[in-house]
mmCIF file of C-alpha atoms and ligand atoms in Angstrom:
data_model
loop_
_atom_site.group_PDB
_atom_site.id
_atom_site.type_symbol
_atom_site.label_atom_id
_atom_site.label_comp_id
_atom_site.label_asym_id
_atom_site.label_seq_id
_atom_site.Cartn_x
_atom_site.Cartn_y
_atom_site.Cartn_z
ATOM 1 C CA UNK A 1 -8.936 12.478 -14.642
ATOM 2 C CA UNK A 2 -9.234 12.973 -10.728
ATOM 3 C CA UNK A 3 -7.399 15.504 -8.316
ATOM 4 C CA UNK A 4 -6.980 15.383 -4.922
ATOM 5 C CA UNK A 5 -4.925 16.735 -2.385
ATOM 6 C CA UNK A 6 -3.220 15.375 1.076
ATOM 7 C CA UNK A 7 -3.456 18.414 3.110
ATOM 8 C CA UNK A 8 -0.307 18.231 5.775
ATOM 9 C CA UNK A 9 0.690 22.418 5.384
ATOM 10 C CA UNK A 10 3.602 22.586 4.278
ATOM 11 C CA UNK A 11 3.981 19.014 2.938
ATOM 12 C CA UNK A 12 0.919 18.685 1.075
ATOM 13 C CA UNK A 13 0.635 17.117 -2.115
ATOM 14 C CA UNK A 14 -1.584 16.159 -4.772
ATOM 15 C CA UNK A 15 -2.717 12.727 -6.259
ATOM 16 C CA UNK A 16 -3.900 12.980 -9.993
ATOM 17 C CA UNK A 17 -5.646 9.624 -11.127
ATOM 18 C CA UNK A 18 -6.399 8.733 -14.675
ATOM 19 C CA UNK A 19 -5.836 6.654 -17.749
ATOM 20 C CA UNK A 20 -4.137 9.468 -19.414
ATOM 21 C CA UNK A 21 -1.297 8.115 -21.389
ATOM 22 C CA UNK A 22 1.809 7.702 -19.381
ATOM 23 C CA UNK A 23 3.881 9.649 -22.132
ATOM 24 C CA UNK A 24 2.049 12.435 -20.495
ATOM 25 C CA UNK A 25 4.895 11.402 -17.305
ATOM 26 C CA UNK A 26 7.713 13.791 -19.045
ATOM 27 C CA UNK A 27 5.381 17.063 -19.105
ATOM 28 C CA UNK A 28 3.832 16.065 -15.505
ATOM 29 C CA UNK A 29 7.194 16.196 -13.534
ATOM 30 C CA UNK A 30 8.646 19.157 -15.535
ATOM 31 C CA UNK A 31 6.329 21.239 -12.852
ATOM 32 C CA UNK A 32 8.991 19.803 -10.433
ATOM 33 C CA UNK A 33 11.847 20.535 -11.817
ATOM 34 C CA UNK A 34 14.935 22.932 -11.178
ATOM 35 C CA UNK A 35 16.928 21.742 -13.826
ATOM 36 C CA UNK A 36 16.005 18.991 -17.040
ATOM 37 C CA UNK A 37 17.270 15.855 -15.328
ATOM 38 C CA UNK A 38 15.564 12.969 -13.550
ATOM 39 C CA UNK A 39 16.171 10.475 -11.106
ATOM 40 C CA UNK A 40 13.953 7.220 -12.090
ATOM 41 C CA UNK A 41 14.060 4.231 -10.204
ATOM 42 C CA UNK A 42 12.229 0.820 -10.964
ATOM 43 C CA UNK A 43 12.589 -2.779 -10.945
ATOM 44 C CA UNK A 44 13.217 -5.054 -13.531
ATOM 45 C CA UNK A 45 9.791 -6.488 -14.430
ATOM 46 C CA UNK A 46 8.266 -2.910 -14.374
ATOM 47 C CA UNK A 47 11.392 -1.625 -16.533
ATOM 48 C CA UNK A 48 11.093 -4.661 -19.078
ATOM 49 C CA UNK A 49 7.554 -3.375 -19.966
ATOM 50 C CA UNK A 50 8.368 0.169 -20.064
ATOM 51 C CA UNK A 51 11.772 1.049 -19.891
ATOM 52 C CA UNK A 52 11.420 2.087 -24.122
ATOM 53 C CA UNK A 53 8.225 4.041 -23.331
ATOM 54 C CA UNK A 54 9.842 5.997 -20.371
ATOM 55 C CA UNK A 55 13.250 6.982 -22.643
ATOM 56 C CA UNK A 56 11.200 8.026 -25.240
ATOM 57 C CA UNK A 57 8.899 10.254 -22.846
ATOM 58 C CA UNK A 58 11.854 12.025 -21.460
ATOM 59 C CA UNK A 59 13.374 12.376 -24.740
ATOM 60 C CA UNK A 60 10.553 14.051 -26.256
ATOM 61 C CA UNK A 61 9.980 16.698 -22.716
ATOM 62 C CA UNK A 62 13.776 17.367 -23.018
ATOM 63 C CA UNK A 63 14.865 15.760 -20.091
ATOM 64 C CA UNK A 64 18.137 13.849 -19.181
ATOM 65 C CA UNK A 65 16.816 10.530 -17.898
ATOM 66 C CA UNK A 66 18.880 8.723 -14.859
ATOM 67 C CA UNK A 67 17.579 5.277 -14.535
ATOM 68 C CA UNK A 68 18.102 3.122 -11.875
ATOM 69 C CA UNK A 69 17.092 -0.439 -12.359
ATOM 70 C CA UNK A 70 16.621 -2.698 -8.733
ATOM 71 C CA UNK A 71 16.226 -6.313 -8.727
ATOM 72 C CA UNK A 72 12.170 -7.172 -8.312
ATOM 73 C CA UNK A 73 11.089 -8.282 -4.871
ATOM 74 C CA UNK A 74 10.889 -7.455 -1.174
ATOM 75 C CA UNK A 75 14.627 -8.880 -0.577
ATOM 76 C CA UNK A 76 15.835 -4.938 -2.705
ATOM 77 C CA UNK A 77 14.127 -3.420 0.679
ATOM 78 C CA UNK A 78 17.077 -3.966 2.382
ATOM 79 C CA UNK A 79 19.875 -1.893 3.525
ATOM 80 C CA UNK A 80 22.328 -3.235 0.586
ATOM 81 C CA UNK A 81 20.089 -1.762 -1.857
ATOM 82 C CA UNK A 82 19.361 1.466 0.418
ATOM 83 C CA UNK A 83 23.646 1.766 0.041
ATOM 84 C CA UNK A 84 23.458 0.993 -3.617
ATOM 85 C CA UNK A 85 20.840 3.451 -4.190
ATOM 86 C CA UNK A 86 22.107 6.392 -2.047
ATOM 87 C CA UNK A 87 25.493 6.175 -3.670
ATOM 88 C CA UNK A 88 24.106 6.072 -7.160
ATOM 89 C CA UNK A 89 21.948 9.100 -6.047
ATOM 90 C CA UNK A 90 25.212 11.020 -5.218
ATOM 91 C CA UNK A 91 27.572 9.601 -7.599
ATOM 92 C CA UNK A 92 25.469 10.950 -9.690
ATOM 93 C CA UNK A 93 25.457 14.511 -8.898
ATOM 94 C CA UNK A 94 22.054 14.995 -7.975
ATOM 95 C CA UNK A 95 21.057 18.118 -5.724
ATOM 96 C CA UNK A 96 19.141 18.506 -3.080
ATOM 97 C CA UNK A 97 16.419 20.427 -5.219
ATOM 98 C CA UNK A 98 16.532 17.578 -7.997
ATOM 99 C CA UNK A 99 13.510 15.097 -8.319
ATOM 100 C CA UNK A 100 13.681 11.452 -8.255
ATOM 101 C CA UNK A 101 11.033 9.384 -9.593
ATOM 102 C CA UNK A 102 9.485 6.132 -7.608
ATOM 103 C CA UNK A 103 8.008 4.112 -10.666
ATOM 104 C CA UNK A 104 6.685 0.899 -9.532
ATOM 105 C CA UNK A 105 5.084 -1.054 -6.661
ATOM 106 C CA UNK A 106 5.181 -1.232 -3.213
ATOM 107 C CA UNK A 107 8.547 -2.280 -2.854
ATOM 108 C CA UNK A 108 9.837 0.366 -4.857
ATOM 109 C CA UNK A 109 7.660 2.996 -3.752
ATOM 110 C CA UNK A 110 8.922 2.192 -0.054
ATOM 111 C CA UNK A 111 12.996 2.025 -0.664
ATOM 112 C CA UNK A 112 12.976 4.894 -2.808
ATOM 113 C CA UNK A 113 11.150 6.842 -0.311
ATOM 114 C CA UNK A 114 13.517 6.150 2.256
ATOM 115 C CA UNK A 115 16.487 6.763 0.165
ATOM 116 C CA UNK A 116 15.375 10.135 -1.012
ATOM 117 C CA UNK A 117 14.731 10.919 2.726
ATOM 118 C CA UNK A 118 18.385 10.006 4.125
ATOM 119 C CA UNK A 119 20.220 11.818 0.448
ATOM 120 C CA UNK A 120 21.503 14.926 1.353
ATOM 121 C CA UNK A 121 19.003 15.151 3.999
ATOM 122 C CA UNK A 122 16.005 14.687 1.770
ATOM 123 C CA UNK A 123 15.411 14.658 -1.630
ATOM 124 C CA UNK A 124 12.343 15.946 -3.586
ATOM 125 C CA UNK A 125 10.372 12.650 -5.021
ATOM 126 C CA UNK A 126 7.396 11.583 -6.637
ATOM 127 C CA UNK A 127 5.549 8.523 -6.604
ATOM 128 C CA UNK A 128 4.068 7.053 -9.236
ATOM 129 C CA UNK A 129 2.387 3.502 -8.500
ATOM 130 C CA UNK A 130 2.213 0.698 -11.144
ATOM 131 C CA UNK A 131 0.342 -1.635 -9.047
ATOM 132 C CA UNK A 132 -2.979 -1.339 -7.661
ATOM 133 C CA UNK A 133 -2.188 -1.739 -4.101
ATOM 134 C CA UNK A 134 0.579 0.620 -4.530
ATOM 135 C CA UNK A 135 -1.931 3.568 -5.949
ATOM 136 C CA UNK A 136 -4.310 2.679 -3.343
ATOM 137 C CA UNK A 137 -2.134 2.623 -0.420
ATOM 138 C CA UNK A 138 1.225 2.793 0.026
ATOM 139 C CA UNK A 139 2.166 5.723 -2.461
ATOM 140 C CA UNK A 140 -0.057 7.914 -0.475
ATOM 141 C CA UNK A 141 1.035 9.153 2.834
ATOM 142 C CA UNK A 142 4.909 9.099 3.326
ATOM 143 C CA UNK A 143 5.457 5.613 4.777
ATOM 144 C CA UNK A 144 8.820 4.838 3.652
ATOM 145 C CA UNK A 145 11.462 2.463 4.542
ATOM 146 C CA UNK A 146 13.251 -1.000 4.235
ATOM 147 C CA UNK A 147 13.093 -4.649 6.384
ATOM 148 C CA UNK A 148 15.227 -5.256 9.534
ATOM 149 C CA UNK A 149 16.787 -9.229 9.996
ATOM 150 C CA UNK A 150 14.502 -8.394 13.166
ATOM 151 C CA UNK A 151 10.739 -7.797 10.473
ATOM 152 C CA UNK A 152 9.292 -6.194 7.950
ATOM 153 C CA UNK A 153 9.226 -2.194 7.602
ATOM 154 C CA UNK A 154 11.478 -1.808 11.013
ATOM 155 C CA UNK A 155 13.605 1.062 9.748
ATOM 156 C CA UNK A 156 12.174 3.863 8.226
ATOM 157 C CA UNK A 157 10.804 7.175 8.159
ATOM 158 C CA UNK A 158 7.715 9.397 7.028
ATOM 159 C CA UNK A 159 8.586 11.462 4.553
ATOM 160 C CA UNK A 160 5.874 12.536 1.505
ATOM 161 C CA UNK A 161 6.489 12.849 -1.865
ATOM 162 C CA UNK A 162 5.982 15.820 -3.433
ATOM 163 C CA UNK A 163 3.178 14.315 -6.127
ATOM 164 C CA UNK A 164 1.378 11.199 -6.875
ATOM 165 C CA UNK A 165 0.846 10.210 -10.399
ATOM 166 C CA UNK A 166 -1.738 7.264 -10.442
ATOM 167 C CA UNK A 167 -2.096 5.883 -14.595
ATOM 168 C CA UNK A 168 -4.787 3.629 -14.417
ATOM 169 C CA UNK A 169 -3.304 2.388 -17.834
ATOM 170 C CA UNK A 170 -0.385 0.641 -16.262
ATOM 171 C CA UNK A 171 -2.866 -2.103 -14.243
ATOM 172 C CA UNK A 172 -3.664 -3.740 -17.916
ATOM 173 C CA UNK A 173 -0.059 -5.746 -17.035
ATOM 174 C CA UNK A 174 -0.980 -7.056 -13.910
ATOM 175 C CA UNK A 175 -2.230 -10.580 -12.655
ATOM 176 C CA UNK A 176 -6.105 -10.881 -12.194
ATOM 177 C CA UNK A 177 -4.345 -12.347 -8.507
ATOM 178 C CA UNK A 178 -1.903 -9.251 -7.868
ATOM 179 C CA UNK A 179 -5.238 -6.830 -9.106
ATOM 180 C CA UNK A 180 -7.610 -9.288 -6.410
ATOM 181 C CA UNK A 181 -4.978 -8.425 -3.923
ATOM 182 C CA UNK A 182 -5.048 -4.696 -4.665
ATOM 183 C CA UNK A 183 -8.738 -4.431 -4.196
ATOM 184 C CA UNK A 184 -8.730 -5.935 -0.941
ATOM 185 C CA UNK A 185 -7.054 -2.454 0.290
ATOM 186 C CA UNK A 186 -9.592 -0.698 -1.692
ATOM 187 C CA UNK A 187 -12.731 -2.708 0.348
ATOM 188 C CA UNK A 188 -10.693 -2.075 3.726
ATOM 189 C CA UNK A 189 -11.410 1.486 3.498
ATOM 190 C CA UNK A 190 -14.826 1.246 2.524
ATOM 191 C CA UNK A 191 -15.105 -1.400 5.771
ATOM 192 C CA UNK A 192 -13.187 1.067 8.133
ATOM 193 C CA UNK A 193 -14.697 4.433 7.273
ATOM 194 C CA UNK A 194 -17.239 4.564 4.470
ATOM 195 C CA UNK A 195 -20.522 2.433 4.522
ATOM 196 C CA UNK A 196 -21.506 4.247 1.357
ATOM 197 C CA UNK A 197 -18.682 3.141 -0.335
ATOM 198 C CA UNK A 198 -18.645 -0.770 0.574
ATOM 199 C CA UNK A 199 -22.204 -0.348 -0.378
ATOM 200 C CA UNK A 200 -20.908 0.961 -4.031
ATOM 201 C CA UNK A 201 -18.633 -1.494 -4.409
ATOM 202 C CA UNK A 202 -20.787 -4.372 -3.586
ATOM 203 C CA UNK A 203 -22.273 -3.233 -6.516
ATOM 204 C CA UNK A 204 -19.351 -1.977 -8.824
ATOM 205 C CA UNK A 205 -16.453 -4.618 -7.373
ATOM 206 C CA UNK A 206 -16.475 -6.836 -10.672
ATOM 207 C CA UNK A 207 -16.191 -3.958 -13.068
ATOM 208 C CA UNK A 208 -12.935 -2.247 -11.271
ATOM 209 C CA UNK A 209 -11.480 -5.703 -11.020
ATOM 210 C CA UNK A 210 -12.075 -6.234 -15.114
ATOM 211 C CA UNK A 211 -10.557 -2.601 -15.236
ATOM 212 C CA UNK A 212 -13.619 -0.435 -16.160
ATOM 213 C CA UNK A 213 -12.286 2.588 -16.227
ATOM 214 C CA UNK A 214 -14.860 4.696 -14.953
ATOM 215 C CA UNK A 215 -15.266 1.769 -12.030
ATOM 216 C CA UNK A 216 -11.283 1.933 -11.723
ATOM 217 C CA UNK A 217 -10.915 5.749 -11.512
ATOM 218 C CA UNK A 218 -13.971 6.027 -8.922
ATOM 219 C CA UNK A 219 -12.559 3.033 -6.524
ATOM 220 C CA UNK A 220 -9.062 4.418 -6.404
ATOM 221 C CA UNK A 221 -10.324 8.122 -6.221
ATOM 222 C CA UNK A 222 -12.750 7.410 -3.501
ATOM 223 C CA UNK A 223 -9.720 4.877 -1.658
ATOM 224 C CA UNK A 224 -7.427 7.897 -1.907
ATOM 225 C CA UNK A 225 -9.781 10.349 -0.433
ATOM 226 C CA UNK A 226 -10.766 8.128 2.303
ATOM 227 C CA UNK A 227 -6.891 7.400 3.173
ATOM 228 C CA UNK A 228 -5.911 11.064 2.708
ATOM 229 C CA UNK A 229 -7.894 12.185 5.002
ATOM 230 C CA UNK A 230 -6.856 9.956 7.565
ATOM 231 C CA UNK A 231 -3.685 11.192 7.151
ATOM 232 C CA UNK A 232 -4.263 14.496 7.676
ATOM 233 C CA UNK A 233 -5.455 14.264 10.591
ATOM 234 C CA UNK A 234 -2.929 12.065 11.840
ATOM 235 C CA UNK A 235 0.762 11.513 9.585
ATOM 236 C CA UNK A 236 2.652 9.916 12.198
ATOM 237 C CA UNK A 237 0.179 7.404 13.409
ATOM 238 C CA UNK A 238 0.054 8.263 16.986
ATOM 239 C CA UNK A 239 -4.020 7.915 16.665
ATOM 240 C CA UNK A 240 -6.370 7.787 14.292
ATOM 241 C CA UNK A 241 -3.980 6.389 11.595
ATOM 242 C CA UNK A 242 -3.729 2.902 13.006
ATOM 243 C CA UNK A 243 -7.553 2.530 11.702
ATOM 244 C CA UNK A 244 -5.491 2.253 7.983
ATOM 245 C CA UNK A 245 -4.278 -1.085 9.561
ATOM 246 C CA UNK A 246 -7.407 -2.842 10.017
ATOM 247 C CA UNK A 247 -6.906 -6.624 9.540
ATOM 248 C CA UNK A 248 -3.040 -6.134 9.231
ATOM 249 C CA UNK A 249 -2.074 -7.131 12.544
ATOM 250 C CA UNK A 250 -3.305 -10.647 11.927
ATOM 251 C CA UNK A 251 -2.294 -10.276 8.090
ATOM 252 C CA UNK A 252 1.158 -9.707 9.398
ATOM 253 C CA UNK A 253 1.354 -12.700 11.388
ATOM 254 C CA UNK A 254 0.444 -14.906 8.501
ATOM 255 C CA UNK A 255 2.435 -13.495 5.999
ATOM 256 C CA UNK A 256 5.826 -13.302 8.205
ATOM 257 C CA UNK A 257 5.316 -17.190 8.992
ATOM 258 C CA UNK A 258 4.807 -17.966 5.372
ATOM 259 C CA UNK A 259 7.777 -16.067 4.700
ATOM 260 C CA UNK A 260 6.801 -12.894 2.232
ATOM 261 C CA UNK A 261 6.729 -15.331 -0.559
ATOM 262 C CA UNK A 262 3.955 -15.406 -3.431
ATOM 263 C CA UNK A 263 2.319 -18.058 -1.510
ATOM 264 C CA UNK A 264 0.450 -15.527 0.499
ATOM 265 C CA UNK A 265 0.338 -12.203 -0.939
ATOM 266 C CA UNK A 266 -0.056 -9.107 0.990
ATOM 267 C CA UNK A 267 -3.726 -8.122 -0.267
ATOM 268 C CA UNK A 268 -4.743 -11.515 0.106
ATOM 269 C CA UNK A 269 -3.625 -12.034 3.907
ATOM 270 C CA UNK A 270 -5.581 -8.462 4.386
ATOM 271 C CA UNK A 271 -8.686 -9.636 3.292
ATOM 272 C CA UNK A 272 -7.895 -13.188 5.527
ATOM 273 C CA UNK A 273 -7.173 -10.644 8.466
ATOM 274 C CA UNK A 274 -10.382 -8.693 8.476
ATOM 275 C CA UNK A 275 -12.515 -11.548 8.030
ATOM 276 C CA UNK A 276 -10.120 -12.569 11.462
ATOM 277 C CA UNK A 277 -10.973 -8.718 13.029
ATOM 278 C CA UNK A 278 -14.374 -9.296 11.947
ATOM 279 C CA UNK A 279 -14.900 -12.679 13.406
ATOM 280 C CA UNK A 280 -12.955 -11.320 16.824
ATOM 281 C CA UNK A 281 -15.075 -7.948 17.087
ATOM 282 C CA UNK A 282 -18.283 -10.128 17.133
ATOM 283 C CA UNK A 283 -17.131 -12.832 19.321
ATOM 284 C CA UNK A 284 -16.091 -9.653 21.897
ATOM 285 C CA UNK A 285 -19.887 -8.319 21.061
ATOM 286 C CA UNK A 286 -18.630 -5.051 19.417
ATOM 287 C CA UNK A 287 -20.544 -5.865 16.240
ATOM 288 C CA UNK A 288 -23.365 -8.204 15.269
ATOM 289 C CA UNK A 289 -23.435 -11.092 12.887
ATOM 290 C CA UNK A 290 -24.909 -9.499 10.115
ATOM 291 C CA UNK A 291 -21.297 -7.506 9.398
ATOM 292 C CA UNK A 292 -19.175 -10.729 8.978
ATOM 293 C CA UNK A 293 -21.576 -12.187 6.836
ATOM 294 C CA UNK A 294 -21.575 -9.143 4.374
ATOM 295 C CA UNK A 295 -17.820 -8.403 4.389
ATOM 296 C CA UNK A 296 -17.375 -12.537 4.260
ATOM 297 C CA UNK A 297 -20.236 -12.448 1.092
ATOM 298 C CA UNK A 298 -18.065 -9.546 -0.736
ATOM 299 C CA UNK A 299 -14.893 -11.367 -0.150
ATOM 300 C CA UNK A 300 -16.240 -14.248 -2.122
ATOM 301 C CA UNK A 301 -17.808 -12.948 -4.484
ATOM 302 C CA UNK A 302 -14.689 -10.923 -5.454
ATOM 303 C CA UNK A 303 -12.670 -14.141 -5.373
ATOM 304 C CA UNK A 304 -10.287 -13.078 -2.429
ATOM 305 C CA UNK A 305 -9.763 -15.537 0.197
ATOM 306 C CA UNK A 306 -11.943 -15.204 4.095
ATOM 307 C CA UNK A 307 -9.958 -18.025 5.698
ATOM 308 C CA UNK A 308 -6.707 -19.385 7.085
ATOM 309 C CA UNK A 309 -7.365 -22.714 5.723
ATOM 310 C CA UNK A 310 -7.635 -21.699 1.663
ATOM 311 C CA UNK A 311 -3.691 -20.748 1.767
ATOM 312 C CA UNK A 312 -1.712 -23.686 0.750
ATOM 313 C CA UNK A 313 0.653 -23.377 3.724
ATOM 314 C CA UNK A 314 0.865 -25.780 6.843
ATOM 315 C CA UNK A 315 0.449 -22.748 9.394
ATOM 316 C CA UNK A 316 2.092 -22.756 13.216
ATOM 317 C CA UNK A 317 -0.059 -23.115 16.183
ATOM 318 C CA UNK A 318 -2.337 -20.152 17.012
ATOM 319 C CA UNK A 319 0.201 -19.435 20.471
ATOM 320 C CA UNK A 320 2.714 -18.847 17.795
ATOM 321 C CA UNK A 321 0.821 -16.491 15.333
ATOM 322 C CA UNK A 322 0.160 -14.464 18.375
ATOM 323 C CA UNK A 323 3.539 -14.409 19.343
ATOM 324 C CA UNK A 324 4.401 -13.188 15.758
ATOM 325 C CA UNK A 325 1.535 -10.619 16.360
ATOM 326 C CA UNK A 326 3.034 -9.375 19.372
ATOM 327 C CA UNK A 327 6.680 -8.587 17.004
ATOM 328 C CA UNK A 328 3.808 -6.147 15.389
ATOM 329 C CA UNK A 329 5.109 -1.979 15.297
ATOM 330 C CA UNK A 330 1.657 -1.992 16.858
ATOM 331 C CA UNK A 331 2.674 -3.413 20.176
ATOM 332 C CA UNK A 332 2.451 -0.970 22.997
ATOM 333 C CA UNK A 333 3.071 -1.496 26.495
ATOM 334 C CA UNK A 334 3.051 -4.871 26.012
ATOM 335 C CA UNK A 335 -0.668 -5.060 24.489
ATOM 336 C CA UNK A 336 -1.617 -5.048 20.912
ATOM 337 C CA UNK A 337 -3.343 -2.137 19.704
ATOM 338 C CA UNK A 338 -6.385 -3.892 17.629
ATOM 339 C CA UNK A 339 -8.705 -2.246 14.676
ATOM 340 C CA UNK A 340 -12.454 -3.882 15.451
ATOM 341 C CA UNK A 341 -15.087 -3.512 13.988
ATOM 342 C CA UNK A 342 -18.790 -1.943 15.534
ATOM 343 C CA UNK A 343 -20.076 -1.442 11.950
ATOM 344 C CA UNK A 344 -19.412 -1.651 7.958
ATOM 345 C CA UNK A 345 -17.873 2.251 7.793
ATOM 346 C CA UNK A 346 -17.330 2.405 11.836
ATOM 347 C CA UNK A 347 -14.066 0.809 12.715
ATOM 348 C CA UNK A 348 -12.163 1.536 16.380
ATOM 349 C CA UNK A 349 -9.012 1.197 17.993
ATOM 350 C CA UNK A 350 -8.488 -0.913 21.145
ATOM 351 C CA UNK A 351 -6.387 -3.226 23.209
ATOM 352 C CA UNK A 352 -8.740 -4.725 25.265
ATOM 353 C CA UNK A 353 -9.377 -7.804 23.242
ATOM 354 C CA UNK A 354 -9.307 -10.890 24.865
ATOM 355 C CA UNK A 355 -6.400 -12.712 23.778
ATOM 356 C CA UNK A 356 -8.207 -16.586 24.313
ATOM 357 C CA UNK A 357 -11.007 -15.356 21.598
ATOM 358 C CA UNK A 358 -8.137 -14.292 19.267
ATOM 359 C CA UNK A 359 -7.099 -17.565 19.510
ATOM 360 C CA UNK A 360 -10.327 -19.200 19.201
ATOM 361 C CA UNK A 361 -10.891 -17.388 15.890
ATOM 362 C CA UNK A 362 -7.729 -18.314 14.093
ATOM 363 C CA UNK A 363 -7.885 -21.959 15.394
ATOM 364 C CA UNK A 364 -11.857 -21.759 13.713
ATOM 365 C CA UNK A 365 -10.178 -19.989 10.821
ATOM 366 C CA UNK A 366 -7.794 -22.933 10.223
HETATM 367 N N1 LIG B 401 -0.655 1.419 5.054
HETATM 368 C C1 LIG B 401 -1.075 2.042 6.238
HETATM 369 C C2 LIG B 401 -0.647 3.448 6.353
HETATM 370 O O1 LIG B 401 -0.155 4.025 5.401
HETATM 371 O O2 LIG B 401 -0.771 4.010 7.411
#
C-alpha cells in the first residue's frame, strides 16, 4: 500500500494505492464523514460488476448508501446528466458537509467532479478510479467538467477531491486494450519528466500491463508522484501544467475527427500524439534521433500504436487536423502552445513550431 499527498494548502489531499480489498471502501470514507450516509455515483458497466460488493461494504461500515447509476460513455458528460445529477444530489437532502463518492472512470470521475463543485457551492468528494487511466491521471488534480456542442471538456472547473482511493484490484475487469491505453499515460510522464522512470519501465512495462502487482503499484505510485507534483506547482495550468499534455494536442485532433468512439481510444491517440511531438521536436532540431527511436521501440513493444496509419479510420487532410488543433483549450493568441521534446525526462513548452513541419509529420504519419 502507497501514500502520497497533492500538496495545494488548504486543498491538499492524499492518494492511497493498493490491492487492498475494496470492502476496505466503507471504513476508508468513514474518515470523511459528518454523518453515516453516502453519495455514490457510477455507471452501469462499473455498477454491474460491483454494485453487490459496494451494498454489502456500506452495510457492514453502517452507512446509508445513495447510489446513483449514469448511463456508460462520454455522451453522460453532458449538461443533461450534470441536471440529472445535481437534482438527485439535492432531492436527496445531501449537505454541504456530506461526501459523494466518484467510483469509476474518466467519465465519471470528470461529471461528478463538476457536479459536486456547482451543489450547494461545492460538495466534499472523493475519487476513486476503476480504470487505469483514470488512477493515473484524471482522478488526480481537480480537472472536472462536461463536453460543450462546441468540444470536449469546454465547461468546467478545478475543484479537488478531498481523497483518492486507487484499488489496484479493480483493473483485473478491464480489456488488455483499455489497460494498453492506460499505460500510455503512465509512459507520458516518464517521457515528460522522469528519464529514470521510462528507463524502469522499459524494463518493467510487460509486468504492470499483465497486472504484477508490485509492477502495478510502483507504475501508478511513481505516475502519481510525478503528476502531483506538477500540480503543485501549478493547479490551474497557467505554466508548468501544460507539460501533463504532452502529445494531447495532436491526440485531440485525431480523436475529435474520429468522433470519441472506441475506434480510437484516448490512451491510444496519446501514445499516436507523442510519437507526432516526438517526430515534430526533431524535425525543429530540439531533440536528436535517438529519442524517437526509443519512445517509438517502447511503444511497440508494449503493443500501443506510433502511427496515424494503424487506426482503422479514413482521416481528413492534415490542413484540417490542424484546424481541429487550433479548437484546442491550448490555443493562445492565436498560436498553439506545443509540449516538445529536448530529451526522454526533459519536455518544454512552446509555440514557436513551425506549422509546415507539423504538417509534414502527420502527412508522414499517415
Ligand atoms: N490531464 C492533464 C491534467 O490533468 O492537467
Amino acid at each position: 500500500m502507497r501514500d502520497l499527498k497533492v500538496n495545494l494548502e488548504a486543498r491538499s489531499y492524499n492518494i492511497l494505492i493498493g490491492d487492498h480489498p475494496l470492502k476496505t471502501i466503507g471504513v476508508e470514507c468513514k474518515k470523511f464523514l459528518k454523518r453515516n450516509e453516502v453519495w455514490l455515483i457510477s455507471d452501469e458497466n462499473v455498477l454491474n460488476e460491483y454494485k453487490t460488493e459496494l451494498n454489502s461494504c456500506f452495510k457492514k461500515s453502517n452507512i446509508k448508501l445513495n447510489l446513483y447509476e449514469l448511463p456508460a460513455g462520454e455522451h453522460a458528460k453532458s449538461f443533461t446528466f450534470l441536471e440529472k445529477l445535481t437534482d438527485w444530489l439535492i432531492d436527496t437532502g445531501i449537505e454541504r458537509g456530506d461526501l459523494v463518492i466518484a467510483f469509476g472512470g474518466g467519465v465519471v470521475g470528470d461529471l461528478v467532479g463538476f457536479a459536486t463543485a456547482v451543489t450547494l457551492r461545492g460538495v466534499n468528494f472523493i475519487q476513486v478510479p476503476t480504470t487505469l487511466l483514470a488512477q493515473v491521471d484524471s482522478s488526480v488534480g481537480g480537472k472536472t467538467g462536461i463536453n460543450s456542442k462546441f468540444g470536449k471538456n469546454l465547461i468546467g472547473c478545478f475543484y479537488q477531491p478531498k481523497h483518492v482511493l486507487v484499488y489496484t484490484d479493480v483493473l483485473k475487469t478491464l480489456s488488455k486494450r483499455d489497460l494498453r491505453s492506460g499505460y500510455s499515460e503512465i509512459i507520458k510522464y516518464g517521457i515528460l519528466g522522469d528519464i529514470n522512470f521510462f528507463n524502469w519501465l522499459e524494463k518493467n512495462g510487460q509486468k504492470v500491463l499483465s497486472l504484477d502487482n508490485v509492477s502495478l503499484e510502483e507504475a501508478i505510485f511513481r505516475s502519481c508522484i510525478i503528476k502531483a507534483d506538477i500540480v503543485s506547482l501549478d493547479e490551474r495550468e497557467s505554466g508548468s501544467r501544460a507539460l501533463l499534455n504532452l502529445g494531447h494536442t495532436f491526440a485531440h485532433a485525431l480523436e475529435a475527427a474520429v468522433g470519441y468512439n472506441d475506434r480510437l481510444l484516448h490512451g491510444e491517440a496519446v501514445s499516436i500524439g507523442i510519437m507526432l511531438a516526438a517526430e515534430v521536436s526533431n524535425r525543429m532540431g530540439f531533440c536528436n534521433i535517438d529519442v524517437l527511436e526509443r519512445i517509438r521501440k517502447h511503444f511497440n513493444n508494449t503493443g500501443l500504436k506510433t502511427c496515424i496509419s494503424e487506426v482503422d479510420f479514413s482521416f481528413p487532410s492534415s490542413d484540417e487536423l490542424v484546424n481541429l488543433m487550433f479548437k484546442d483549450k491550448k490555443v493562445a493568441n492565436g498560436l498553439i502552445n506545443f509540449v516538445m521534446l529536448k530529451s526522454i525526462g526533459e519536455a518544454f513548452i512552446t509555440n514557436s513550431v513551425d506549422m509546415s513541419v507539423v504538417k509534414d509529420t502527420i502527412d508522414y504519419s499517415r
